[in-house]
């Protein structure tokens, strides 16, 4: 089983829609969780950290479920500029491990 | 405020040649990582380091070597380049939370 699993998509959604991504991880001792955004041919950049209590940043909401070992990202009122690849990342045992990424395209 | 700097940005190698991908960070981070990203795929961990003098293998270390003689530098060495090593290579450094990435090195082995 992969350490971090993520639906590769692609997700093609109309502008204004709500889209959700999920990611599961195998190491129950994992310590920190993140969502990164990667634009085409660019380096990944941190979108937001994920906390057990859930956290929100504008249109973006991230949640962590330690019991089920998954993290999620919700994007509300999607914009054309949200088109990108979204990668989940998990830190544990000194390593930062990424999922395969989910390609999101927002359609006008 | 340089952050993580990778050089070169692009390189074409012939099969069997060797090269070193350079990575430098100026944030005094202990953790540093090397990843490769194949087209349409996620990031695969090659090697990582938790501090100067300490390195460990990641998921795909074969064909690569690293060293960490200082906190700032974490070079990645390819000894005998193979076409399977054609990829985009990202270096990252991390303190307690966010990992910062370099802009990547696009390597083609022909």
JSON list of C-alpha atoms in Angstrom, two decimals:
[
{"chain": "A", "resi": 1, "resn": "UNK", "atom": "CA", "xyz": [0.00, 0.00, 0.00]},
{"chain": "A", "resi": 2, "resn": "UNK", "atom": "CA", "xyz": [1.30, 3.45, -0.88]},
{"chain": "A", "resi": 3, "resn": "UNK", "atom": "CA", "xyz": [2.11, 5.73, 2.04]},
{"chain": "A", "resi": 4, "resn": "UNK", "atom": "CA", "xyz": [-0.13, 8.47, 0.67]},
{"chain": "A", "resi": 5, "resn": "UNK", "atom": "CA", "xyz": [-2.93, 7.80, -1.81]},
{"chain": "A", "resi": 6, "resn": "UNK", "atom": "CA", "xyz": [-4.82, 10.40, -3.75]},
{"chain": "A", "resi": 7, "resn": "UNK", "atom": "CA", "xyz": [-7.36, 10.27, -6.58]},
{"chain": "A", "resi": 8, "resn": "UNK", "atom": "CA", "xyz": [-5.42, 11.51, -9.64]},
{"chain": "A", "resi": 9, "resn": "UNK", "atom": "CA", "xyz": [-8.55, 12.87, -11.31]},
{"chain": "A", "resi": 10, "resn": "UNK", "atom": "CA", "xyz": [-8.76, 14.83, -13.52]},
{"chain": "A", "resi": 11, "resn": "UNK", "atom": "CA", "xyz": [-11.59, 16.88, -12.08]},
{"chain": "A", "resi": 12, "resn": "UNK", "atom": "CA", "xyz": [-13.28, 19.20, -14.57]},
{"chain": "A", "resi": 13, "resn": "UNK", "atom": "CA", "xyz": [-15.85, 21.41, -12.85]},
{"chain": "A", "resi": 14, "resn": "UNK", "atom": "CA", "xyz": [-17.76, 24.53, -13.85]},
{"chain": "A", "resi": 15, "resn": "UNK", "atom": "CA", "xyz": [-16.85, 27.89, -12.40]},
{"chain": "A", "resi": 16, "resn": "UNK", "atom": "CA", "xyz": [-18.67, 28.50, -9.13]},
{"chain": "A", "resi": 17, "resn": "UNK", "atom": "CA", "xyz": [-18.96, 24.84, -8.23]},
{"chain": "A", "resi": 18, "resn": "UNK", "atom": "CA", "xyz": [-17.74, 23.21, -5.04]},
{"chain": "A", "resi": 19, "resn": "UNK", "atom": "CA", "xyz": [-15.09, 20.54, -5.37]},
{"chain": "A", "resi": 20, "resn": "UNK", "atom": "CA", "xyz": [-13.63, 18.18, -2.79]},
{"chain": "A", "resi": 21, "resn": "UNK", "atom": "CA", "xyz": [-10.41, 16.20, -2.75]},
{"chain": "A", "resi": 22, "resn": "UNK", "atom": "CA", "xyz": [-9.52, 13.36, -0.40]},
{"chain": "A", "resi": 23, "resn": "UNK", "atom": "CA", "xyz": [-6.26, 11.77, 0.48]},
{"chain": "A", "resi": 24, "resn": "UNK", "atom": "CA", "xyz": [-5.51, 8.73, 2.67]},
{"chain": "A", "resi": 25, "resn": "UNK", "atom": "CA", "xyz": [-2.28, 7.90, 4.48]},
{"chain": "A", "resi": 26, "resn": "UNK", "atom": "CA", "xyz": [-1.00, 4.62, 5.87]},
{"chain": "A", "resi": 27, "resn": "UNK", "atom": "CA", "xyz": [1.28, 5.65, 8.74]},
{"chain": "A", "resi": 28, "resn": "UNK", "atom": "CA", "xyz": [-0.83, 6.20, 11.84]},
{"chain": "A", "resi": 29, "resn": "UNK", "atom": "CA", "xyz": [2.15, 7.95, 13.51]},
{"chain": "A", "resi": 30, "resn": "UNK", "atom": "CA", "xyz": [2.17, 10.73, 10.91]},
{"chain": "A", "resi": 31, "resn": "UNK", "atom": "CA", "xyz": [2.55, 14.10, 12.54]},
{"chain": "A", "resi": 32, "resn": "UNK", "atom": "CA", "xyz": [1.71, 16.89, 10.11]},
{"chain": "A", "resi": 33, "resn": "UNK", "atom": "CA", "xyz": [-0.49, 17.23, 7.08]},
{"chain": "A", "resi": 34, "resn": "UNK", "atom": "CA", "xyz": [-0.59, 19.70, 4.21]},
{"chain": "A", "resi": 35, "resn": "UNK", "atom": "CA", "xyz": [-2.19, 20.62, 0.92]},
{"chain": "A", "resi": 36, "resn": "UNK", "atom": "CA", "xyz": [0.07, 22.00, -1.79]},
{"chain": "A", "resi": 37, "resn": "UNK", "atom": "CA", "xyz": [-0.84, 23.62, -5.09]},
{"chain": "A", "resi": 38, "resn": "UNK", "atom": "CA", "xyz": [1.28, 23.11, -8.17]},
{"chain": "A", "resi": 39, "resn": "UNK", "atom": "CA", "xyz": [0.85, 25.10, -11.35]},
{"chain": "A", "resi": 40, "resn": "UNK", "atom": "CA", "xyz": [2.01, 23.70, -14.65]},
{"chain": "A", "resi": 41, "resn": "UNK", "atom": "CA", "xyz": [5.80, 23.40, -14.84]},
{"chain": "A", "resi": 42, "resn": "UNK", "atom": "CA", "xyz": [6.24, 25.15, -11.49]},
{"chain": "A", "resi": 43, "resn": "UNK", "atom": "CA", "xyz": [7.30, 24.07, -8.03]},
{"chain": "A", "resi": 44, "resn": "UNK", "atom": "CA", "xyz": [4.66, 23.08, -5.43]},
{"chain": "A", "resi": 45, "resn": "UNK", "atom": "CA", "xyz": [3.62, 25.82, -3.03]},
{"chain": "A", "resi": 46, "resn": "UNK", "atom": "CA", "xyz": [1.89, 25.43, 0.31]},
{"chain": "A", "resi": 47, "resn": "UNK", "atom": "CA", "xyz": [-1.84, 26.03, 0.11]},
{"chain": "A", "resi": 48, "resn": "UNK", "atom": "CA", "xyz": [-2.63, 25.25, 3.72]},
{"chain": "A", "resi": 49, "resn": "UNK", "atom": "CA", "xyz": [-1.72, 23.07, 6.67]},
{"chain": "A", "resi": 50, "resn": "UNK", "atom": "CA", "xyz": [-4.35, 20.67, 7.95]},
{"chain": "A", "resi": 51, "resn": "UNK", "atom": "CA", "xyz": [-5.35, 20.41, 11.59]},
{"chain": "A", "resi": 52, "resn": "UNK", "atom": "CA", "xyz": [-7.58, 17.97, 13.45]},
{"chain": "A", "resi": 53, "resn": "UNK", "atom": "CA", "xyz": [-9.98, 20.75, 14.32]},
{"chain": "A", "resi": 54, "resn": "UNK", "atom": "CA", "xyz": [-10.31, 21.69, 10.66]},
{"chain": "A", "resi": 55, "resn": "UNK", "atom": "CA", "xyz": [-9.20, 24.98, 9.26]},
{"chain": "A", "resi": 56, "resn": "UNK", "atom": "CA", "xyz": [-10.49, 27.45, 6.74]},
{"chain": "A", "resi": 57, "resn": "UNK", "atom": "CA", "xyz": [-8.83, 30.04, 4.57]},
{"chain": "A", "resi": 58, "resn": "UNK", "atom": "CA", "xyz": [-11.34, 31.97, 2.52]},
{"chain": "A", "resi": 59, "resn": "UNK", "atom": "CA", "xyz": [-12.93, 29.56, 0.05]},
{"chain": "A", "resi": 60, "resn": "UNK", "atom": "CA", "xyz": [-10.69, 26.68, 1.13]},
{"chain": "A", "resi": 61, "resn": "UNK", "atom": "CA", "xyz": [-11.42, 24.29, 3.99]},
{"chain": "A", "resi": 62, "resn": "UNK", "atom": "CA", "xyz": [-9.10, 21.49, 5.07]},
{"chain": "A", "resi": 63, "resn": "UNK", "atom": "CA", "xyz": [-9.91, 18.70, 7.48]},
{"chain": "A", "resi": 64, "resn": "UNK", "atom": "CA", "xyz": [-8.05, 15.83, 9.08]},
{"chain": "A", "resi": 65, "resn": "UNK", "atom": "CA", "xyz": [-9.59, 12.59, 10.29]},
{"chain": "A", "resi": 66, "resn": "UNK", "atom": "CA", "xyz": [-6.94, 10.74, 12.28]},
{"chain": "A", "resi": 67, "resn": "UNK", "atom": "CA", "xyz": [-9.19, 7.77, 13.08]},
{"chain": "A", "resi": 68, "resn": "UNK", "atom": "CA", "xyz": [-9.81, 7.05, 9.40]},
{"chain": "A", "resi": 69, "resn": "UNK", "atom": "CA", "xyz": [-6.41, 8.38, 8.32]},
{"chain": "A", "resi": 70, "resn": "UNK", "atom": "CA", "xyz": [-7.55, 10.76, 5.64]},
{"chain": "A", "resi": 71, "resn": "UNK", "atom": "CA", "xyz": [-7.34, 14.44, 4.90]},
{"chain": "A", "resi": 72, "resn": "UNK", "atom": "CA", "xyz": [-9.64, 16.48, 2.72]},
{"chain": "A", "resi": 73, "resn": "UNK", "atom": "CA", "xyz": [-9.70, 19.78, 0.90]},
{"chain": "A", "resi": 74, "resn": "UNK", "atom": "CA", "xyz": [-12.90, 21.60, -0.05]},
{"chain": "A", "resi": 75, "resn": "UNK", "atom": "CA", "xyz": [-12.91, 24.47, -2.52]},
{"chain": "A", "resi": 76, "resn": "UNK", "atom": "CA", "xyz": [-16.09, 26.53, -2.60]},
{"chain": "A", "resi": 77, "resn": "UNK", "atom": "CA", "xyz": [-17.19, 28.94, -5.35]},
{"chain": "A", "resi": 78, "resn": "UNK", "atom": "CA", "xyz": [-14.38, 27.77, -7.60]},
{"chain": "A", "resi": 79, "resn": "UNK", "atom": "CA", "xyz": [-12.59, 30.31, -9.79]},
{"chain": "A", "resi": 80, "resn": "UNK", "atom": "CA", "xyz": [-10.78, 29.88, -13.08]},
{"chain": "A", "resi": 81, "resn": "UNK", "atom": "CA", "xyz": [-7.57, 30.68, -11.20]},
{"chain": "A", "resi": 82, "resn": "UNK", "atom": "CA", "xyz": [-8.07, 27.56, -9.05]},
{"chain": "A", "resi": 83, "resn": "UNK", "atom": "CA", "xyz": [-7.09, 25.39, -12.02]},
{"chain": "A", "resi": 84, "resn": "UNK", "atom": "CA", "xyz": [-3.96, 23.58, -10.91]},
{"chain": "A", "resi": 85, "resn": "UNK", "atom": "CA", "xyz": [-2.77, 20.29, -9.46]},
{"chain": "A", "resi": 86, "resn": "UNK", "atom": "CA", "xyz": [-3.42, 19.79, -5.76]},
{"chain": "A", "resi": 87, "resn": "UNK", "atom": "CA", "xyz": [-1.09, 17.54, -3.80]},
{"chain": "A", "resi": 88, "resn": "UNK", "atom": "CA", "xyz": [-1.58, 16.28, -0.29]},
{"chain": "A", "resi": 89, "resn": "UNK", "atom": "CA", "xyz": [1.54, 15.80, 1.83]},
{"chain": "A", "resi": 90, "resn": "UNK", "atom": "CA", "xyz": [2.17, 13.95, 5.07]},
{"chain": "A", "resi": 91, "resn": "UNK", "atom": "CA", "xyz": [5.12, 14.38, 7.43]},
{"chain": "A", "resi": 92, "resn": "UNK", "atom": "CA", "xyz": [6.16, 11.40, 9.52]},
{"chain": "A", "resi": 93, "resn": "UNK", "atom": "CA", "xyz": [9.35, 9.46, 10.37]},
{"chain": "A", "resi": 94, "resn": "UNK", "atom": "CA", "xyz": [11.35, 12.50, 9.24]},
{"chain": "A", "resi": 95, "resn": "UNK", "atom": "CA", "xyz": [10.02, 12.19, 5.70]},
{"chain": "A", "resi": 96, "resn": "UNK", "atom": "CA", "xyz": [7.63, 14.45, 3.80]},
{"chain": "A", "resi": 97, "resn": "UNK", "atom": "CA", "xyz": [5.62, 12.20, 1.48]},
{"chain": "A", "resi": 98, "resn": "UNK", "atom": "CA", "xyz": [3.34, 13.43, -1.28]},
{"chain": "A", "resi": 99, "resn": "UNK", "atom": "CA", "xyz": [0.32, 11.97, -2.97]},
{"chain": "A", "resi": 100, "resn": "UNK", "atom": "CA", "xyz": [0.24, 11.71, -6.75]},
{"chain": "A", "resi": 101, "resn": "UNK", "atom": "CA", "xyz": [-1.71, 14.96, -7.06]},
{"chain": "A", "resi": 102, "resn": "UNK", "atom": "CA", "xyz": [-5.18, 15.69, -8.43]},
{"chain": "A", "resi": 103, "resn": "UNK", "atom": "CA", "xyz": [-5.48, 17.78, -11.56]},
{"chain": "A", "resi": 104, "resn": "UNK", "atom": "CA", "xyz": [-8.32, 20.33, -11.33]},
{"chain": "A", "resi": 105, "resn": "UNK", "atom": "CA", "xyz": [-9.62, 22.29, -14.30]},
{"chain": "A", "resi": 106, "resn": "UNK", "atom": "CA", "xyz": [-12.27, 24.96, -13.78]},
{"chain": "A", "resi": 107, "resn": "UNK", "atom": "CA", "xyz": [-14.44, 25.39, -16.85]},
{"chain": "A", "resi": 108, "resn": "UNK", "atom": "CA", "xyz": [-15.86, 28.87, -17.66]},
{"chain": "B", "resi": 1, "resn": "UNK", "atom": "CA", "xyz": [15.41, 36.50, 0.45]},
{"chain": "B", "resi": 2, "resn": "UNK", "atom": "CA", "xyz": [16.53, 33.63, -1.80]},
{"chain": "B", "resi": 3, "resn": "UNK", "atom": "CA", "xyz": [14.88, 30.66, -0.05]},
{"chain": "B", "resi": 4, "resn": "UNK", "atom": "CA", "xyz": [15.80, 27.43, -1.88]},
{"chain": "B", "resi": 5, "resn": "UNK", "atom": "CA", "xyz": [18.00, 27.79, -4.95]},
{"chain": "B", "resi": 6, "resn": "UNK", "atom": "CA", "xyz": [18.53, 24.99, -7.46]},
{"chain": "B", "resi": 7, "resn": "UNK", "atom": "CA", "xyz": [21.01, 24.95, -10.30]},
{"chain": "B", "resi": 8, "resn": "UNK", "atom": "CA", "xyz": [20.99, 24.31, -13.17]},
{"chain": "B", "resi": 9, "resn": "UNK", "atom": "CA", "xyz": [17.41, 24.94, -14.32]},
{"chain": "B", "resi": 10, "resn": "UNK", "atom": "CA", "xyz": [17.80, 22.76, -17.42]},
{"chain": "B", "resi": 11, "resn": "UNK", "atom": "CA", "xyz": [20.29, 20.14, -18.49]},
{"chain": "B", "resi": 12, "resn": "UNK", "atom": "CA", "xyz": [20.66, 17.56, -21.24]},
{"chain": "B", "resi": 13, "resn": "UNK", "atom": "CA", "xyz": [22.93, 14.62, -20.43]},
{"chain": "B", "resi": 14, "resn": "UNK", "atom": "CA", "xyz": [24.14, 11.77, -22.56]},
{"chain": "B", "resi": 15, "resn": "UNK", "atom": "CA", "xyz": [23.71, 8.22, -21.29]},
{"chain": "B", "resi": 16, "resn": "UNK", "atom": "CA", "xyz": [26.54, 7.35, -18.93]},
{"chain": "B", "resi": 17, "resn": "UNK", "atom": "CA", "xyz": [27.51, 10.92, -18.11]},
{"chain": "B", "resi": 18, "resn": "UNK", "atom": "CA", "xyz": [27.52, 12.19, -14.56]},
{"chain": "B", "resi": 19, "resn": "UNK", "atom": "CA", "xyz": [26.39, 15.45, -13.03]},
{"chain": "B", "resi": 20, "resn": "UNK", "atom": "CA", "xyz": [25.56, 17.13, -9.76]},
{"chain": "B", "resi": 21, "resn": "UNK", "atom": "CA", "xyz": [22.34, 19.01, -9.14]},
{"chain": "B", "resi": 22, "resn": "UNK", "atom": "CA", "xyz": [22.97, 21.79, -6.68]},
{"chain": "B", "resi": 23, "resn": "UNK", "atom": "CA", "xyz": [20.59, 22.85, -3.91]},
{"chain": "B", "resi": 24, "resn": "UNK", "atom": "CA", "xyz": [21.19, 25.65, -1.41]},
{"chain": "B", "resi": 25, "resn": "UNK", "atom": "CA", "xyz": [18.89, 27.11, 1.22]},
{"chain": "B", "resi": 26, "resn": "UNK", "atom": "CA", "xyz": [19.44, 30.20, 3.32]},
{"chain": "B", "resi": 27, "resn": "UNK", "atom": "CA", "xyz": [16.72, 29.61, 5.93]},
{"chain": "B", "resi": 28, "resn": "UNK", "atom": "CA", "xyz": [18.83, 27.50, 8.31]},
{"chain": "B", "resi": 29, "resn": "UNK", "atom": "CA", "xyz": [16.42, 24.59, 7.91]},
{"chain": "B", "resi": 30, "resn": "UNK", "atom": "CA", "xyz": [17.51, 21.20, 9.20]},
{"chain": "B", "resi": 31, "resn": "UNK", "atom": "CA", "xyz": [15.38, 19.07, 6.91]},
{"chain": "B", "resi": 32, "resn": "UNK", "atom": "CA", "xyz": [16.16, 18.90, 3.22]},
{"chain": "B", "resi": 33, "resn": "UNK", "atom": "CA", "xyz": [14.68, 16.67, 0.54]},
{"chain": "B", "resi": 34, "resn": "UNK", "atom": "CA", "xyz": [15.22, 15.67, -3.07]},
{"chain": "B", "resi": 35, "resn": "UNK", "atom": "CA", "xyz": [12.24, 14.61, -5.17]},
{"chain": "B", "resi": 36, "resn": "UNK", "atom": "CA", "xyz": [11.75, 13.66, -8.78]},
{"chain": "B", "resi": 37, "resn": "UNK", "atom": "CA", "xyz": [8.53, 14.27, -10.66]},
{"chain": "B", "resi": 38, "resn": "UNK", "atom": "CA", "xyz": [7.75, 12.44, -13.86]},
{"chain": "B", "resi": 39, "resn": "UNK", "atom": "CA", "xyz": [5.15, 13.88, -16.27]},
{"chain": "B", "resi": 40, "resn": "UNK", "atom": "CA", "xyz": [1.64, 13.72, -14.82]},
{"chain": "B", "resi": 41, "resn": "UNK", "atom": "CA", "xyz": [2.89, 12.10, -11.65]},
{"chain": "B", "resi": 42, "resn": "UNK", "atom": "CA", "xyz": [3.43, 13.10, -8.05]},
{"chain": "B", "resi": 43, "resn": "UNK", "atom": "CA", "xyz": [6.67, 13.72, -6.21]},
{"chain": "B", "resi": 44, "resn": "UNK", "atom": "CA", "xyz": [8.80, 10.70, -5.39]},
{"chain": "B", "resi": 45, "resn": "UNK", "atom": "CA", "xyz": [11.32, 11.05, -2.58]},
{"chain": "B", "resi": 46, "resn": "UNK", "atom": "CA", "xyz": [14.88, 10.22, -3.62]},
{"chain": "B", "resi": 47, "resn": "UNK", "atom": "CA", "xyz": [16.93, 11.14, -0.55]},
{"chain": "B", "resi": 48, "resn": "UNK", "atom": "CA", "xyz": [16.45, 13.27, 2.52]},
{"chain": "B", "resi": 49, "resn": "UNK", "atom": "CA", "xyz": [18.53, 14.75, 5.31]},
{"chain": "B", "resi": 50, "resn": "UNK", "atom": "CA", "xyz": [17.62, 15.73, 8.86]},
{"chain": "B", "resi": 51, "resn": "UNK", "atom": "CA", "xyz": [20.76, 17.79, 9.38]},
{"chain": "B", "resi": 52, "resn": "UNK", "atom": "CA", "xyz": [24.38, 18.28, 8.38]},
{"chain": "B", "resi": 53, "resn": "UNK", "atom": "CA", "xyz": [26.22, 14.97, 8.13]},
{"chain": "B", "resi": 54, "resn": "UNK", "atom": "CA", "xyz": [23.02, 12.85, 8.06]},
{"chain": "B", "resi": 55, "resn": "UNK", "atom": "CA", "xyz": [21.36, 11.49, 4.94]},
{"chain": "B", "resi": 56, "resn": "UNK", "atom": "CA", "xyz": [18.83, 8.72, 4.30]},
{"chain": "B", "resi": 57, "resn": "UNK", "atom": "CA", "xyz": [17.31, 6.95, 1.33]},
{"chain": "B", "resi": 58, "resn": "UNK", "atom": "CA", "xyz": [13.81, 7.73, 0.23]},
{"chain": "B", "resi": 59, "resn": "UNK", "atom": "CA", "xyz": [11.51, 5.78, -2.06]},
{"chain": "B", "resi": 60, "resn": "UNK", "atom": "CA", "xyz": [13.64, 5.84, -5.25]},
{"chain": "B", "resi": 61, "resn": "UNK", "atom": "CA", "xyz": [17.36, 6.24, -4.33]},
{"chain": "B", "resi": 62, "resn": "UNK", "atom": "CA", "xyz": [18.90, 3.91, -6.94]},
{"chain": "B", "resi": 63, "resn": "UNK", "atom": "CA", "xyz": [21.23, 5.72, -9.32]},
{"chain": "B", "resi": 64, "resn": "UNK", "atom": "CA", "xyz": [21.65, 8.74, -7.04]},
{"chain": "B", "resi": 65, "resn": "UNK", "atom": "CA", "xyz": [23.89, 9.87, -4.21]},
{"chain": "B", "resi": 66, "resn": "UNK", "atom": "CA", "xyz": [23.76, 12.83, -1.86]},
{"chain": "B", "resi": 67, "resn": "UNK", "atom": "CA", "xyz": [25.89, 14.55, 0.74]},
{"chain": "B", "resi": 68, "resn": "UNK", "atom": "CA", "xyz": [25.13, 17.12, 3.43]},
{"chain": "B", "resi": 69, "resn": "UNK", "atom": "CA", "xyz": [28.38, 18.64, 4.60]},
{"chain": "B", "resi": 70, "resn": "UNK", "atom": "CA", "xyz": [26.72, 21.91, 5.63]},
{"chain": "B", "resi": 71, "resn": "UNK", "atom": "CA", "xyz": [23.23, 22.96, 6.72]},
{"chain": "B", "resi": 72, "resn": "UNK", "atom": "CA", "xyz": [22.86, 25.07, 3.58]},
{"chain": "B", "resi": 73, "resn": "UNK", "atom": "CA", "xyz": [23.84, 22.65, 0.81]},
{"chain": "B", "resi": 74, "resn": "UNK", "atom": "CA", "xyz": [22.36, 19.34, -0.28]},
{"chain": "B", "resi": 75, "resn": "UNK", "atom": "CA", "xyz": [23.72, 18.31, -3.71]},
{"chain": "B", "resi": 76, "resn": "UNK", "atom": "CA", "xyz": [22.32, 15.35, -5.64]},
{"chain": "B", "resi": 77, "resn": "UNK", "atom": "CA", "xyz": [24.76, 13.32, -7.71]},
{"chain": "B", "resi": 78, "resn": "UNK", "atom": "CA", "xyz": [23.95, 11.18, -10.76]},
{"chain": "B", "resi": 79, "resn": "UNK", "atom": "CA", "xyz": [26.91, 8.93, -11.53]},
{"chain": "B", "resi": 80, "resn": "UNK", "atom": "CA", "xyz": [25.86, 7.08, -14.68]},
{"chain": "B", "resi": 81, "resn": "UNK", "atom": "CA", "xyz": [22.91, 8.84, -16.25]},
{"chain": "B", "resi": 82, "resn": "UNK", "atom": "CA", "xyz": [20.19, 6.63, -17.74]},
{"chain": "B", "resi": 83, "resn": "UNK", "atom": "CA", "xyz": [17.11, 7.58, -19.80]},
{"chain": "B", "resi": 84, "resn": "UNK", "atom": "CA", "xyz": [14.92, 6.52, -16.84]},
{"chain": "B", "resi": 85, "resn": "UNK", "atom": "CA", "xyz": [16.37, 9.47, -14.92]},
{"chain": "B", "resi": 86, "resn": "UNK", "atom": "CA", "xyz": [14.77, 11.96, -17.31]},
{"chain": "B", "resi": 87, "resn": "UNK", "atom": "CA", "xyz": [12.57, 13.94, -14.96]},
{"chain": "B", "resi": 88, "resn": "UNK", "atom": "CA", "xyz": [12.07, 17.20, -13.10]},
{"chain": "B", "resi": 89, "resn": "UNK", "atom": "CA", "xyz": [14.01, 17.30, -9.86]},
{"chain": "B", "resi": 90, "resn": "UNK", "atom": "CA", "xyz": [12.88, 19.40, -6.91]},
{"chain": "B", "resi": 91, "resn": "UNK", "atom": "CA", "xyz": [14.82, 20.20, -3.79]},
{"chain": "B", "resi": 92, "resn": "UNK", "atom": "CA", "xyz": [12.96, 21.30, -0.67]},
{"chain": "B", "resi": 93, "resn": "UNK", "atom": "CA", "xyz": [13.84, 22.42, 2.83]},
{"chain": "B", "resi": 94, "resn": "UNK", "atom": "CA", "xyz": [11.68, 22.40, 5.92]},
{"chain": "B", "resi": 95, "resn": "UNK", "atom": "CA", "xyz": [11.77, 23.67, 9.48]},
{"chain": "B", "resi": 96, "resn": "UNK", "atom": "CA", "xyz": [8.77, 22.88, 11.68]},
{"chain": "B", "resi": 97, "resn": "UNK", "atom": "CA", "xyz": [5.91, 23.31, 9.28]},
{"chain": "B", "resi": 98, "resn": "UNK", "atom": "CA", "xyz": [5.94, 24.46, 5.66]},
{"chain": "B", "resi": 99, "resn": "UNK", "atom": "CA", "xyz": [8.37, 22.96, 3.14]},
{"chain": "B", "resi": 100, "resn": "UNK", "atom": "CA", "xyz": [9.83, 25.39, 0.63]},
{"chain": "B", "resi": 101, "resn": "UNK", "atom": "CA", "xyz": [10.76, 24.22, -2.83]},
{"chain": "B", "resi": 102, "resn": "UNK", "atom": "CA", "xyz": [13.34, 25.29, -5.34]},
{"chain": "B", "resi": 103, "resn": "UNK", "atom": "CA", "xyz": [12.22, 26.02, -8.88]},
{"chain": "B", "resi": 104, "resn": "UNK", "atom": "CA", "xyz": [13.30, 22.63, -10.13]},
{"chain": "B", "resi": 105, "resn": "UNK", "atom": "CA", "xyz": [15.86, 21.20, -12.54]},
{"chain": "B", "resi": 106, "resn": "UNK", "atom": "CA", "xyz": [14.58, 19.74, -15.81]},
{"chain": "B", "resi": 107, "resn": "UNK", "atom": "CA", "xyz": [16.90, 16.91, -16.76]},
{"chain": "B", "resi": 108, "resn": "UNK", "atom": "CA", "xyz": [16.82, 15.01, -20.03]},
{"chain": "B", "resi": 109, "resn": "UNK", "atom": "CA", "xyz": [19.04, 11.97, -20.57]},
{"chain": "B", "resi": 110, "resn": "UNK", "atom": "CA", "xyz": [19.50, 11.00, -24.22]}
]
